Amino acid sequence: MAGGKQGNNKKGYRDNIEELTLNNEDFRRVLYTGQNIQLVLMTLKPGEEIGEEVHEDKDQFFRFESGTGEVRINDKANPVEDGIAVIVPAGAKHNVVNTGDDPLTMYTLYGPPDHKDKTVHKTKAQAEKDHDNDEYDGKPTE
């Protein structure tokens, strides 16, 4: 069978990503994990940031749905608001910071995945505490 394995019953993912993103109150919520990509919702409270990080082996896409902030890539500040998309290439130092007075809501795609499927961190403190236990384990959603 050309283009795939015979008997592949994967269904993929479909939902209203804008609605889900705007209604998300969790710091991080993994929605779907594929073999090569992962979809995650994030919300930063006013003044909150993801924290500076580098993903040596993965590219990351962000799409912002509400609030105002900055994506800092290798110390260059890129302002973000509703409708803005940003790609952080693998190996780039980056951080996302909420610089406004309202929540900064976004969804992000990691390629390859970064977190265990269905991970939920209600707060940044929980995410930091669980950091060593939520690394992607090679098990996709389906």
CSV table of N, CA and C in Angstrom, one decimal, residues 16-64:
chain,number,residue,atom,x,y,z
A,16,ASN,N,-11.0,22.9,17.6
A,16,ASN,CA,-11.0,24.3,17.4
A,16,ASN,C,-9.8,24.8,18.3
A,17,ILE,N,-8.6,25.0,17.7
A,17,ILE,CA,-7.4,25.3,18.4
A,17,ILE,C,-7.5,26.8,19.0
A,18,GLU,N,-8.2,27.7,18.3
A,18,GLU,CA,-8.3,29.0,18.9
A,18,GLU,C,-9.2,29.0,20.1
A,19,GLU,N,-10.3,28.3,20.1
A,19,GLU,CA,-11.2,28.2,21.3
A,19,GLU,C,-10.4,27.5,22.4
A,20,LEU,N,-9.8,26.4,22.1
A,20,LEU,CA,-9.1,25.7,23.2
A,20,LEU,C,-8.0,26.5,23.8
A,21,THR,N,-7.2,27.3,23.0
A,21,THR,CA,-6.1,28.1,23.5
A,21,THR,C,-6.7,29.2,24.3
A,22,LEU,N,-7.7,29.9,23.9
A,22,LEU,CA,-8.3,31.0,24.6
A,22,LEU,C,-8.9,30.6,26.0
A,23,ASN,N,-9.4,29.4,26.0
A,23,ASN,CA,-10.0,28.9,27.3
A,23,ASN,C,-9.0,28.1,28.2
A,24,ASN,N,-7.8,27.9,27.7
A,24,ASN,CA,-6.8,27.2,28.5
A,24,ASN,C,-6.3,28.1,29.7
A,25,GLU,N,-6.4,27.5,30.9
A,25,GLU,CA,-5.8,28.2,32.1
A,25,GLU,C,-4.6,27.6,32.6
A,26,ASP,N,-4.2,26.5,32.0
A,26,ASP,CA,-3.0,25.7,32.5
A,26,ASP,C,-1.7,26.3,31.9
A,27,PHE,N,-0.7,26.3,32.7
A,27,PHE,CA,0.6,26.7,32.2
A,27,PHE,C,1.0,25.9,30.9
A,28,ARG,N,0.8,24.5,31.0
A,28,ARG,CA,1.1,23.7,29.9
A,28,ARG,C,0.1,22.5,29.8
A,29,ARG,N,-0.4,22.2,28.6
A,29,ARG,CA,-1.3,21.1,28.4
A,29,ARG,C,-1.0,20.5,27.0
A,30,VAL,N,-0.5,19.2,27.1
A,30,VAL,CA,-0.2,18.5,25.8
A,30,VAL,C,-1.5,18.0,25.2
A,31,LEU,N,-1.9,18.4,24.0
A,31,LEU,CA,-3.1,17.9,23.4
A,31,LEU,C,-2.9,16.7,22.5
A,32,TYR,N,-1.8,16.6,21.8
A,32,TYR,CA,-1.6,15.5,20.8
A,32,TYR,C,-0.1,15.4,20.6
A,33,THR,N,0.3,14.1,20.6
A,33,THR,CA,1.7,13.8,20.3
A,33,THR,C,1.7,12.8,19.1
A,34,GLY,N,2.4,13.3,18.1
A,34,GLY,CA,2.6,12.4,16.9
A,34,GLY,C,4.0,11.8,17.0
A,35,GLN,N,4.3,11.1,16.0
A,35,GLN,CA,5.7,10.5,15.9
A,35,GLN,C,6.7,11.5,15.8
A,36,ASN,N,6.5,12.6,15.1
A,36,ASN,CA,7.5,13.7,14.8
A,36,ASN,C,7.1,15.1,15.3
A,37,ILE,N,5.9,15.2,15.9
A,37,ILE,CA,5.5,16.6,16.2
A,37,ILE,C,4.5,16.5,17.4
A,38,GLN,N,4.5,17.6,18.2
A,38,GLN,CA,3.6,17.6,19.4
A,38,GLN,C,2.9,18.9,19.5
A,39,LEU,N,1.6,18.9,19.8
A,39,LEU,CA,0.8,20.1,20.0
A,39,LEU,C,0.5,20.4,21.4
A,40,VAL,N,0.8,21.6,21.9
A,40,VAL,CA,0.8,21.9,23.3
A,40,VAL,C,0.1,23.3,23.5
A,41,LEU,N,-0.8,23.4,24.5
A,41,LEU,CA,-1.4,24.7,24.8
A,41,LEU,C,-0.5,25.3,26.0
A,42,MET,N,-0.4,26.6,26.0
A,42,MET,CA,0.3,27.3,27.1
A,42,MET,C,-0.4,28.6,27.4
A,43,THR,N,-0.4,28.9,28.7
A,43,THR,CA,-0.9,30.2,29.2
A,43,THR,C,0.1,30.8,30.2
A,44,LEU,N,0.5,32.0,30.0
A,44,LEU,CA,1.4,32.7,31.0
A,44,LEU,C,0.6,33.8,31.6
A,45,LYS,N,0.7,33.8,33.0
A,45,LYS,CA,0.1,34.9,33.7
A,45,LYS,C,0.9,36.2,33.5
A,46,PRO,N,0.3,37.3,33.8
A,46,PRO,CA,1.0,38.6,33.7
A,46,PRO,C,2.3,38.5,34.5
A,47,GLY,N,3.4,38.9,33.8
A,47,GLY,CA,4.7,38.9,34.4
A,47,GLY,C,5.4,37.6,34.4
A,48,GLU,N,4.7,36.5,34.0
A,48,GLU,CA,5.3,35.1,34.0
A,48,GLU,C,6.1,34.9,32.7
A,49,GLU,N,7.0,34.0,32.8
A,49,GLU,CA,7.8,33.6,31.6
A,49,GLU,C,8.0,32.1,31.6
A,50,ILE,N,8.3,31.6,30.4
A,50,ILE,CA,8.6,30.1,30.3
A,50,ILE,C,9.9,29.8,31.0
A,51,GLY,N,10.8,30.7,30.8
A,51,GLY,CA,12.2,30.5,31.3
A,51,GLY,C,13.1,30.2,30.1
A,52,GLU,N,14.3,30.8,30.2
A,52,GLU,CA,15.2,30.6,29.1
A,52,GLU,C,15.6,29.2,28.9
A,53,GLU,N,15.6,28.7,27.6
A,53,GLU,CA,15.9,27.3,27.3
A,53,GLU,C,16.5,27.2,25.9
A,54,VAL,N,17.1,26.1,25.7
A,54,VAL,CA,17.6,25.7,24.3
A,54,VAL,C,17.1,24.3,24.1
A,55,HIS,N,16.5,24.1,22.9
A,55,HIS,CA,16.2,22.7,22.4
A,55,HIS,C,17.1,22.4,21.3
A,56,GLU,N,18.2,21.7,21.6
A,56,GLU,CA,19.2,21.4,20.6
A,56,GLU,C,18.7,20.6,19.4
A,57,ASP,N,17.7,19.7,19.6
A,57,ASP,CA,17.2,18.8,18.6
A,57,ASP,C,15.8,19.1,18.1
A,58,LYS,N,15.2,20.2,18.4
A,58,LYS,CA,13.9,20.4,18.0
A,58,LYS,C,13.6,21.9,17.6
A,59,ASP,N,12.8,22.0,16.6
A,59,ASP,CA,12.3,23.3,16.2
A,59,ASP,C,11.0,23.5,16.9
A,60,GLN,N,10.6,24.8,17.2
A,60,GLN,CA,9.4,25.1,17.9
A,60,GLN,C,8.7,26.2,17.2
A,61,PHE,N,7.4,26.0,17.0
A,61,PHE,CA,6.5,27.0,16.5
A,61,PHE,C,5.5,27.5,17.6
A,62,PHE,N,5.3,28.8,17.7
A,62,PHE,CA,4.4,29.4,18.6
A,62,PHE,C,3.3,30.2,17.8
A,63,ARG,N,2.1,30.1,18.2
A,63,ARG,CA,1.0,31.0,17.7
A,63,ARG,C,0.3,31.6,18.9
A,64,PHE,N,0.2,32.9,18.9
A,64,PHE,CA,-0.4,33.6,20.0
A,64,PHE,C,-1.8,34.0,19.7
